[in-house]
Structure formats: structure tokens, C-alpha cells
Tab-separated table of C-alpha atoms in Angstrom:
chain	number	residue	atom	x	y	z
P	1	UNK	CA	110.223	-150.149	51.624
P	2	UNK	CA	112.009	-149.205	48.774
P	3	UNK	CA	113.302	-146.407	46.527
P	4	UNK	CA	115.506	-146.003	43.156
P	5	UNK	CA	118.901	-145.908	45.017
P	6	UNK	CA	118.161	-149.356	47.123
P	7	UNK	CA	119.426	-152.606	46.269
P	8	UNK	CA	116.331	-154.349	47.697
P	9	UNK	CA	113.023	-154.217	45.130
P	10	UNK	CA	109.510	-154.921	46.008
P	11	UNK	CA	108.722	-157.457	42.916
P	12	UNK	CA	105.436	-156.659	41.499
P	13	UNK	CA	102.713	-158.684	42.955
P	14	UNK	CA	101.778	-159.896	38.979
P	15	UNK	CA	105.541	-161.572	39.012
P	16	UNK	CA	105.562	-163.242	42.459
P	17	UNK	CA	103.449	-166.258	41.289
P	18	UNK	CA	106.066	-166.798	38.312
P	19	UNK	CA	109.053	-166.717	41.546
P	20	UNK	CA	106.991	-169.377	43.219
P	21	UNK	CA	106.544	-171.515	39.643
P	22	UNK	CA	110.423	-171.486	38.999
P	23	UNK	CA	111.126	-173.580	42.603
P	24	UNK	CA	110.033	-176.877	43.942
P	25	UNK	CA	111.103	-176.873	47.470
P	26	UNK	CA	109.302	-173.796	49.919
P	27	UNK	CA	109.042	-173.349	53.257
P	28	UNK	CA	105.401	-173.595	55.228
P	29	UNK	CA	105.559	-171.259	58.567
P	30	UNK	CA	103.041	-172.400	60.895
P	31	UNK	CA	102.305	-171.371	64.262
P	32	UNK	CA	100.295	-172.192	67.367
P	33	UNK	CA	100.109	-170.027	70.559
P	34	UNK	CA	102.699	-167.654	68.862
P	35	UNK	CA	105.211	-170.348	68.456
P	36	UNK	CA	106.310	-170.828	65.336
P	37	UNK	CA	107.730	-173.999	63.294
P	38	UNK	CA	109.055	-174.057	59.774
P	39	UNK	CA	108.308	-177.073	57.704
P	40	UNK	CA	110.137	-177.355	54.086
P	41	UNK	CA	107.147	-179.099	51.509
P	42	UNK	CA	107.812	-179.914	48.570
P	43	UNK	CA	104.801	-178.117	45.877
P	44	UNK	CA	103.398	-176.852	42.779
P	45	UNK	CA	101.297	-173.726	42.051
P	46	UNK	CA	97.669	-174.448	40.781
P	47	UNK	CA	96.421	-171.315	39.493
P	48	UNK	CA	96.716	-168.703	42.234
P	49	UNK	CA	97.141	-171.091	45.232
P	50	UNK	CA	99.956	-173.635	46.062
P	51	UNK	CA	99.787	-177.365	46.551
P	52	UNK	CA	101.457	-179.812	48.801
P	53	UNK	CA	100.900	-183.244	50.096
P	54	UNK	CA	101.451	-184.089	53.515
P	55	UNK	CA	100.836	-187.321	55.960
P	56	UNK	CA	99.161	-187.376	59.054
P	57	UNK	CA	101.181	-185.679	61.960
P	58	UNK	CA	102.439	-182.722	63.089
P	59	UNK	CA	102.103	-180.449	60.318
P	60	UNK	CA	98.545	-181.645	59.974
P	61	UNK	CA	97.853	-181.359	63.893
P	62	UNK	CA	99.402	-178.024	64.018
P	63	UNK	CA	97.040	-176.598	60.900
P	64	UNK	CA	94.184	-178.086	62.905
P	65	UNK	CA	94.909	-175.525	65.473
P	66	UNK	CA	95.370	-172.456	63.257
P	67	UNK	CA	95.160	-172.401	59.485
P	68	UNK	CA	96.690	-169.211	59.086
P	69	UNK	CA	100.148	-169.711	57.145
P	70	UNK	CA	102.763	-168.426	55.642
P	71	UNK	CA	104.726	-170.460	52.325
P	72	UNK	CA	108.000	-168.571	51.714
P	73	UNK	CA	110.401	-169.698	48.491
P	74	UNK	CA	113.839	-167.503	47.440
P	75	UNK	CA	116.593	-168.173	45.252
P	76	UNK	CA	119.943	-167.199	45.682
P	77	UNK	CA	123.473	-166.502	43.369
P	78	UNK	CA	126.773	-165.077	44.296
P	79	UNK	CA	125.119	-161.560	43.279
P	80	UNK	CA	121.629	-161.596	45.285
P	81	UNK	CA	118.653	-163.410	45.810
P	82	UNK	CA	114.763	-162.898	46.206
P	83	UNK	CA	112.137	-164.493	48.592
P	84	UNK	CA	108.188	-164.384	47.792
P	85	UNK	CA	105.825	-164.718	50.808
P	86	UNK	CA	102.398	-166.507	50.581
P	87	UNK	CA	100.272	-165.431	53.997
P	88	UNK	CA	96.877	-166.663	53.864
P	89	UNK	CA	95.193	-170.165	54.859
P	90	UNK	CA	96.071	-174.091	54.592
P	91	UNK	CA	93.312	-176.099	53.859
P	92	UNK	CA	93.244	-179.413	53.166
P	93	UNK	CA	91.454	-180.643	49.784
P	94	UNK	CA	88.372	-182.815	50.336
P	95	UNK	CA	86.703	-182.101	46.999
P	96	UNK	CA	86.851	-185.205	44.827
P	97	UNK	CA	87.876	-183.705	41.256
P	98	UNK	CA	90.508	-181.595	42.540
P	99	UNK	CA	91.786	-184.385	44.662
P	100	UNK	CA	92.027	-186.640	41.229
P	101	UNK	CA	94.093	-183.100	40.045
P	102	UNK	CA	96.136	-183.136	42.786
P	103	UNK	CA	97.343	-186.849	42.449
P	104	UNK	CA	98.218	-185.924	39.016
P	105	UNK	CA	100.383	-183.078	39.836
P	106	UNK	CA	104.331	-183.426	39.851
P	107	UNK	CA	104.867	-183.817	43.708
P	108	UNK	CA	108.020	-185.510	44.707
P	109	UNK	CA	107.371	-188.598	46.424
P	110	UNK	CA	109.799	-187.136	49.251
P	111	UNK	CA	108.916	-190.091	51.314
P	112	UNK	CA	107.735	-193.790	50.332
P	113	UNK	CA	104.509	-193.649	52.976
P	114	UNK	CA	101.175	-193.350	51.877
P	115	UNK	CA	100.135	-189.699	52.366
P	116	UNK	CA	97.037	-188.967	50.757
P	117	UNK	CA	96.218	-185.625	51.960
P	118	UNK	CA	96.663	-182.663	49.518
P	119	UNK	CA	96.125	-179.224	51.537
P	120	UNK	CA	96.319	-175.765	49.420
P	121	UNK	CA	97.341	-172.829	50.285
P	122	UNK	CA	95.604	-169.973	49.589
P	123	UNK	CA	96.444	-166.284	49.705
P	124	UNK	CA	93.996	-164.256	52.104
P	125	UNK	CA	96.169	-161.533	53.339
P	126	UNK	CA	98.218	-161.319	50.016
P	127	UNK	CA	101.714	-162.503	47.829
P	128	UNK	CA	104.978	-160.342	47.878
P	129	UNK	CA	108.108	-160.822	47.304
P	130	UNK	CA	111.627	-158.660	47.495
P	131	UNK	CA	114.345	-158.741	45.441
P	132	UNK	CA	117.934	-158.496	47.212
P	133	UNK	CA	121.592	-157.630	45.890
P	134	UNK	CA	124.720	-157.981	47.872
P	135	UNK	CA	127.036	-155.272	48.119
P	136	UNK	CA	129.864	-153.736	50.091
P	137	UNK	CA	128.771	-152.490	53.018
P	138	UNK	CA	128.820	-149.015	53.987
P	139	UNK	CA	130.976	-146.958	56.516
P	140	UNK	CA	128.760	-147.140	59.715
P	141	UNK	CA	127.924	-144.144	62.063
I	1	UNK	CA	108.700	-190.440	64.371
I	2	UNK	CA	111.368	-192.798	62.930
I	3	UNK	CA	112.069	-196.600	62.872
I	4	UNK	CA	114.684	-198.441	61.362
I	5	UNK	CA	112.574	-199.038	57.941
I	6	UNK	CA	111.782	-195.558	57.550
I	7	UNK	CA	113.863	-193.211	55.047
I	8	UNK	CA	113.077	-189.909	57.859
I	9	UNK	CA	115.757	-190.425	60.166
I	10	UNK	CA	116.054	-188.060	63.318
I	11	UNK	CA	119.205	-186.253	63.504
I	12	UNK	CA	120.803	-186.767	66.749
I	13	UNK	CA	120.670	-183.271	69.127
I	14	UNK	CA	124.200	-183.446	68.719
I	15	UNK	CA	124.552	-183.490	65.261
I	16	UNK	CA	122.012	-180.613	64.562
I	17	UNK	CA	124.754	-177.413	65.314
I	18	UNK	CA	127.417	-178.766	62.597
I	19	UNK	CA	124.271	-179.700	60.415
I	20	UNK	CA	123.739	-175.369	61.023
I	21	UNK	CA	127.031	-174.465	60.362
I	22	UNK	CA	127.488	-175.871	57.215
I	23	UNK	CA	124.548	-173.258	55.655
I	24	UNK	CA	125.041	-169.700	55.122
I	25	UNK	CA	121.305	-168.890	54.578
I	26	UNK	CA	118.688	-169.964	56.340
I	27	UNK	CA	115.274	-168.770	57.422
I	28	UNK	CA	113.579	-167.062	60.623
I	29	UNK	CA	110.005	-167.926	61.547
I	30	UNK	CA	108.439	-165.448	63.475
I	31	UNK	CA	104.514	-164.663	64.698
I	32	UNK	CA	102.375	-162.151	65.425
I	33	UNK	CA	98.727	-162.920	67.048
I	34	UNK	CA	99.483	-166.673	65.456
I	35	UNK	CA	99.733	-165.804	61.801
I	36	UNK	CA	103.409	-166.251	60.979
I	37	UNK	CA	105.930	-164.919	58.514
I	38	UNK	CA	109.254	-165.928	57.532
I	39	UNK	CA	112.284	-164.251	56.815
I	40	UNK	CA	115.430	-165.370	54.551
I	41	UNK	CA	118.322	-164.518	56.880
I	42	UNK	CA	122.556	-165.015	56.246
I	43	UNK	CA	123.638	-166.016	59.961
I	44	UNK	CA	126.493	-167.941	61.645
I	45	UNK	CA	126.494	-170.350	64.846
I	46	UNK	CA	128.084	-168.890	67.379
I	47	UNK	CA	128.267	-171.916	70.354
I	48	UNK	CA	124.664	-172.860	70.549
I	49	UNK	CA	123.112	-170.427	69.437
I	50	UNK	CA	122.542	-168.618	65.801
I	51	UNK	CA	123.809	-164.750	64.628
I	52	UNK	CA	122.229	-162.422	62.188
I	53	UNK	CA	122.256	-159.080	61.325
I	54	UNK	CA	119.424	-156.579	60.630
I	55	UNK	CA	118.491	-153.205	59.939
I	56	UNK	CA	115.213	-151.605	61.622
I	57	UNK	CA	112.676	-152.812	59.825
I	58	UNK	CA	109.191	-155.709	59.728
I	59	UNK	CA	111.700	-157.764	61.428
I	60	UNK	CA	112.842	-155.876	64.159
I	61	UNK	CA	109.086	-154.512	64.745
I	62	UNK	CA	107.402	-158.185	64.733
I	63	UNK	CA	110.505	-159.703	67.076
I	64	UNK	CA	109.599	-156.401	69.675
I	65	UNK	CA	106.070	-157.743	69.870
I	66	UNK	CA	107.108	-161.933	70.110
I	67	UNK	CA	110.608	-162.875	70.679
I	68	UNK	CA	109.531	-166.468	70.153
I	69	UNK	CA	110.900	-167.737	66.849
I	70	UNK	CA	111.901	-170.971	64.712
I	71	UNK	CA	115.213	-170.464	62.490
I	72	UNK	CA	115.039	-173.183	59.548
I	73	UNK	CA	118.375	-174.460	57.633
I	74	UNK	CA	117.948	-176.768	55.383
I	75	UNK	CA	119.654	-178.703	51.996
I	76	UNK	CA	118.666	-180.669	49.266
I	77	UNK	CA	120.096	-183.576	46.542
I	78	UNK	CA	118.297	-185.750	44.082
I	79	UNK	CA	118.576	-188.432	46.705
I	80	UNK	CA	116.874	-186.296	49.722
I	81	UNK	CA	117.026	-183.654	52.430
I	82	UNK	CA	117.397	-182.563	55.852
I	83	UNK	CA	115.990	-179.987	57.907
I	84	UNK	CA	116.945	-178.439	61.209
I	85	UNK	CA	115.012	-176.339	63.461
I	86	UNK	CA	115.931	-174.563	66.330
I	87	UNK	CA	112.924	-173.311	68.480
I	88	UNK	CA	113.580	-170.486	70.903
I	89	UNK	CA	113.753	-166.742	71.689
I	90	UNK	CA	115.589	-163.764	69.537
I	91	UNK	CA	117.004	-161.321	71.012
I	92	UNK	CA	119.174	-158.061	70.411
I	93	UNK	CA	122.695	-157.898	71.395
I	94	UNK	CA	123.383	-154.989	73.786
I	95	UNK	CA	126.682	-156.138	75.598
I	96	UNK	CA	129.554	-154.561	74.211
I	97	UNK	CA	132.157	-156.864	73.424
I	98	UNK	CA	129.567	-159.508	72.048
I	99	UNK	CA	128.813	-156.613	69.791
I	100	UNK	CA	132.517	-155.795	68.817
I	101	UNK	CA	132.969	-159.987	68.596
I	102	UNK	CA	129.867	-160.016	65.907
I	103	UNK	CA	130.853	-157.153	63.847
I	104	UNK	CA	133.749	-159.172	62.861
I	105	UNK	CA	132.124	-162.386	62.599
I	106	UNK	CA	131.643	-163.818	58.630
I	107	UNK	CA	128.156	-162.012	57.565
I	108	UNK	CA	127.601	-161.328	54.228
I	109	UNK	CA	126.964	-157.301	53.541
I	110	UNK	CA	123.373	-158.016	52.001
I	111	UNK	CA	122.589	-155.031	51.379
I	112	UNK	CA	124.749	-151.715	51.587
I	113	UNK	CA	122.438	-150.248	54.148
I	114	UNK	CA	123.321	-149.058	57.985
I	115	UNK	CA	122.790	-152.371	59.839
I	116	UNK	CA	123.851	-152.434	63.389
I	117	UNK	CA	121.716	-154.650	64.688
I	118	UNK	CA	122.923	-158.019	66.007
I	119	UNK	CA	120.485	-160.643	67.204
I	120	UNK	CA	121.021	-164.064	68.509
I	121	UNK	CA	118.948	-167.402	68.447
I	122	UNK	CA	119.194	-169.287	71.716
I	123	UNK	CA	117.290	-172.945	71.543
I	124	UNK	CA	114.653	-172.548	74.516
I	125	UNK	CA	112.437	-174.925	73.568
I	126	UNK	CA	115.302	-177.016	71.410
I	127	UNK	CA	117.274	-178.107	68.990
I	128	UNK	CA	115.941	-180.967	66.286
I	129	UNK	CA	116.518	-182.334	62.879
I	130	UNK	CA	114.946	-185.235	60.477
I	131	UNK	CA	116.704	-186.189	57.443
I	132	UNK	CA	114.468	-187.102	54.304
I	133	UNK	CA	115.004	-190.015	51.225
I	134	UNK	CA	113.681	-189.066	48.183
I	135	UNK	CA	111.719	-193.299	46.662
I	136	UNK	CA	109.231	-194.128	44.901
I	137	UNK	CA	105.526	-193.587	46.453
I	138	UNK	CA	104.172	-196.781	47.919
I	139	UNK	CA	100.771	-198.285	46.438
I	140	UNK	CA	98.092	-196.526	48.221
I	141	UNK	CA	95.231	-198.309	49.713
């Protein structure tokens, strides 16, 4: 996917966590019967696996059907940007310590309802992330 | 989803396009045997529907097997957010003057690689948007 003459690197699977640390907002890519839907979530990363609270309703009902997900964060400047993808599972804490962590943890209060479920993210089928640089385009065929 | 106390507001249907417009980057949600992946992609509104440009590539390859897709925008204050989601179908421009009308259209040269591809958005299953506040977190029970 890449080679020494491209502008786009593969960022080393050791570095991707640190991407997802520098960021607050992410997106969560869910899907059910191959339709897709894009939530932004506000999160933090606890260890190797990201955090994010979430109220009853459709995010909730849609992970209910199919806990496979994707959590995708970039960063962009004039020059280039980079995005780190997440795919594994969303599963929603129920164990009592970590659920004391996780109402520790710095989580905007995006909205003033009571939403007391914390669901992690966990990677099953792996973290990567690419590194992009704008440039002039070439001459096309 | 909304009443008049709560800080998510829906963004009226009409509201959503100019909402899209205002964003250069945004990101494409697509899915393959329900586990989903999501793509960072520079794109323009053209009408209803959304532009962007790609090489041959994971894109290109999961969009032959599912042309159903979600493309995210959203953007952020200290104050709150908004998000807008357009659910539908992408597919590759073949017609000849919609190609020659999107190879001058305002795309920014990501990366200086070949990319001919055009592919457009079109809202099948719809256009919608919620705007978020940012307050404090209520007491919870």
C-alpha cells in the first residue's frame, strides 16, 4: 500500500494508539444489514481499547444487532493529514470497577441527559492508520 | 428525538446540503458482510448529491461488493456540534460530460497519484442532521 516514493505512509501499528490519544472527537461506523451509519462520540483510550458513553437509542439498538465496528479519528493541516482505523467489537461495560473507571474518565458531557452506559471498543480484527500529504497532482493518462 | 428542552436539535432536511457544503472533508462509511470501515474523503456537493475522487484501491474494491454507504460531515466548537449524514448508494461516474464537469470541480490533489475515478453520493434512503450543546451532565439517578 505503500512504497518510498508515495506520499501516503502506513503508520506503524505501535504509533496508531498515540494518533487516537492526541483527539477527542472520532467517528463510530456501525452497520446493520450492510447499511452503514456514522456516529461522531466523543472518547478516551483506556489501555488498548477506546471508551465512549452513549444513551439509550439508536446507536445502542443498532450495536444490539451487530457489534462489529469500526472507530476512525484523523487530523488534518494545510500540508496533509492521517486517519487511524479501530475494526473490532463495541461492547458495552457491565463490570462494576471499570464502570466506577469509566465515570472518572474525561468524557465531555456532550449532552445534559443522563446516559449511563459506557461501551468499549475493542480491536479484534486490528488498528492502522495512514499518513497522507497533499501535493500537485500529476499529468493524467 | 428532539423537544423543545433538549440541546439535540434536528436539522431541518433542508438545511442539511448547505450544512455539507460548508466542509471540505468528510467521511465515507462503507460495509462489507456488516463489519464496516470508514474512509476520510475531500468531496464537494454537487445538487443533492456528494463528489469524490479516488484511485483503485480498498475503496473502490469494498464499494464493487456494496454500493450502500453513509458519508459523515461534521464540525465542532467549545459550545457543541453537528452532524450530517446522508444514507444512500455510491456510484462511479461513467457519463462523459459529468466526468469532464468533475474534473474541474474544487478537489483537493491529495495525493499526486493517477486518480480518475469520480464517484457520487445520491441520498436513497435520506438526508438528516442533529445539532449537539455541549452542558453540564445532569445528576444521575
Amino acid at each position: 500500500m505503500s512504497d518510498n516514493n508515495s506520499p501516503v505512509t502506513i503508520i506503524p501499528e505501535e504509533s496508531c494508539w498515540g494518533y487516537l490519544a492526541s483527539q477527542e472527537v472520532g467517528r463510530l461506523g456501525v452497520s446493520s444489514h450492510d447499511v452503514p451509519e456514522i456516529f461522531p462520540i466523543n472518547y478516551y483510550v483506556d489501555g488498548e481499547s477506546v471508551i465512549f458513553r452513549s444513551a439509550e437509542g439508536s446507536k445502542m439498538d443498532l450495536l444490539a444487532l451487530n457489534k462489529n465496528v469500526v472507530f476512525e479519528v484523523d487530523g488534518w493541516t494545510d500540508e496533509g493529514g492521517w486517519s487511524v482505523m479501530v475494526k473490532g467489537i463495541a461492547e458495552r461495560i457491565t463490570d462494576e470497577d471499570e464502570l466506577a473507571r469509566a465515570r472518572k474518565a474525561p468524557l465531555l458531557p456532550w449532552i445534559p441527559t443522563v446516559k449511563t452506559i459506557f461501551v468499549r471498543v475493542t480491536p479484534t480484527i486490528g488498528i492502522s492508520g495512514r499518513h497522507f500529504v497533499f501535493g500537485p497532482e500529476p499529468k493524467q493518462a
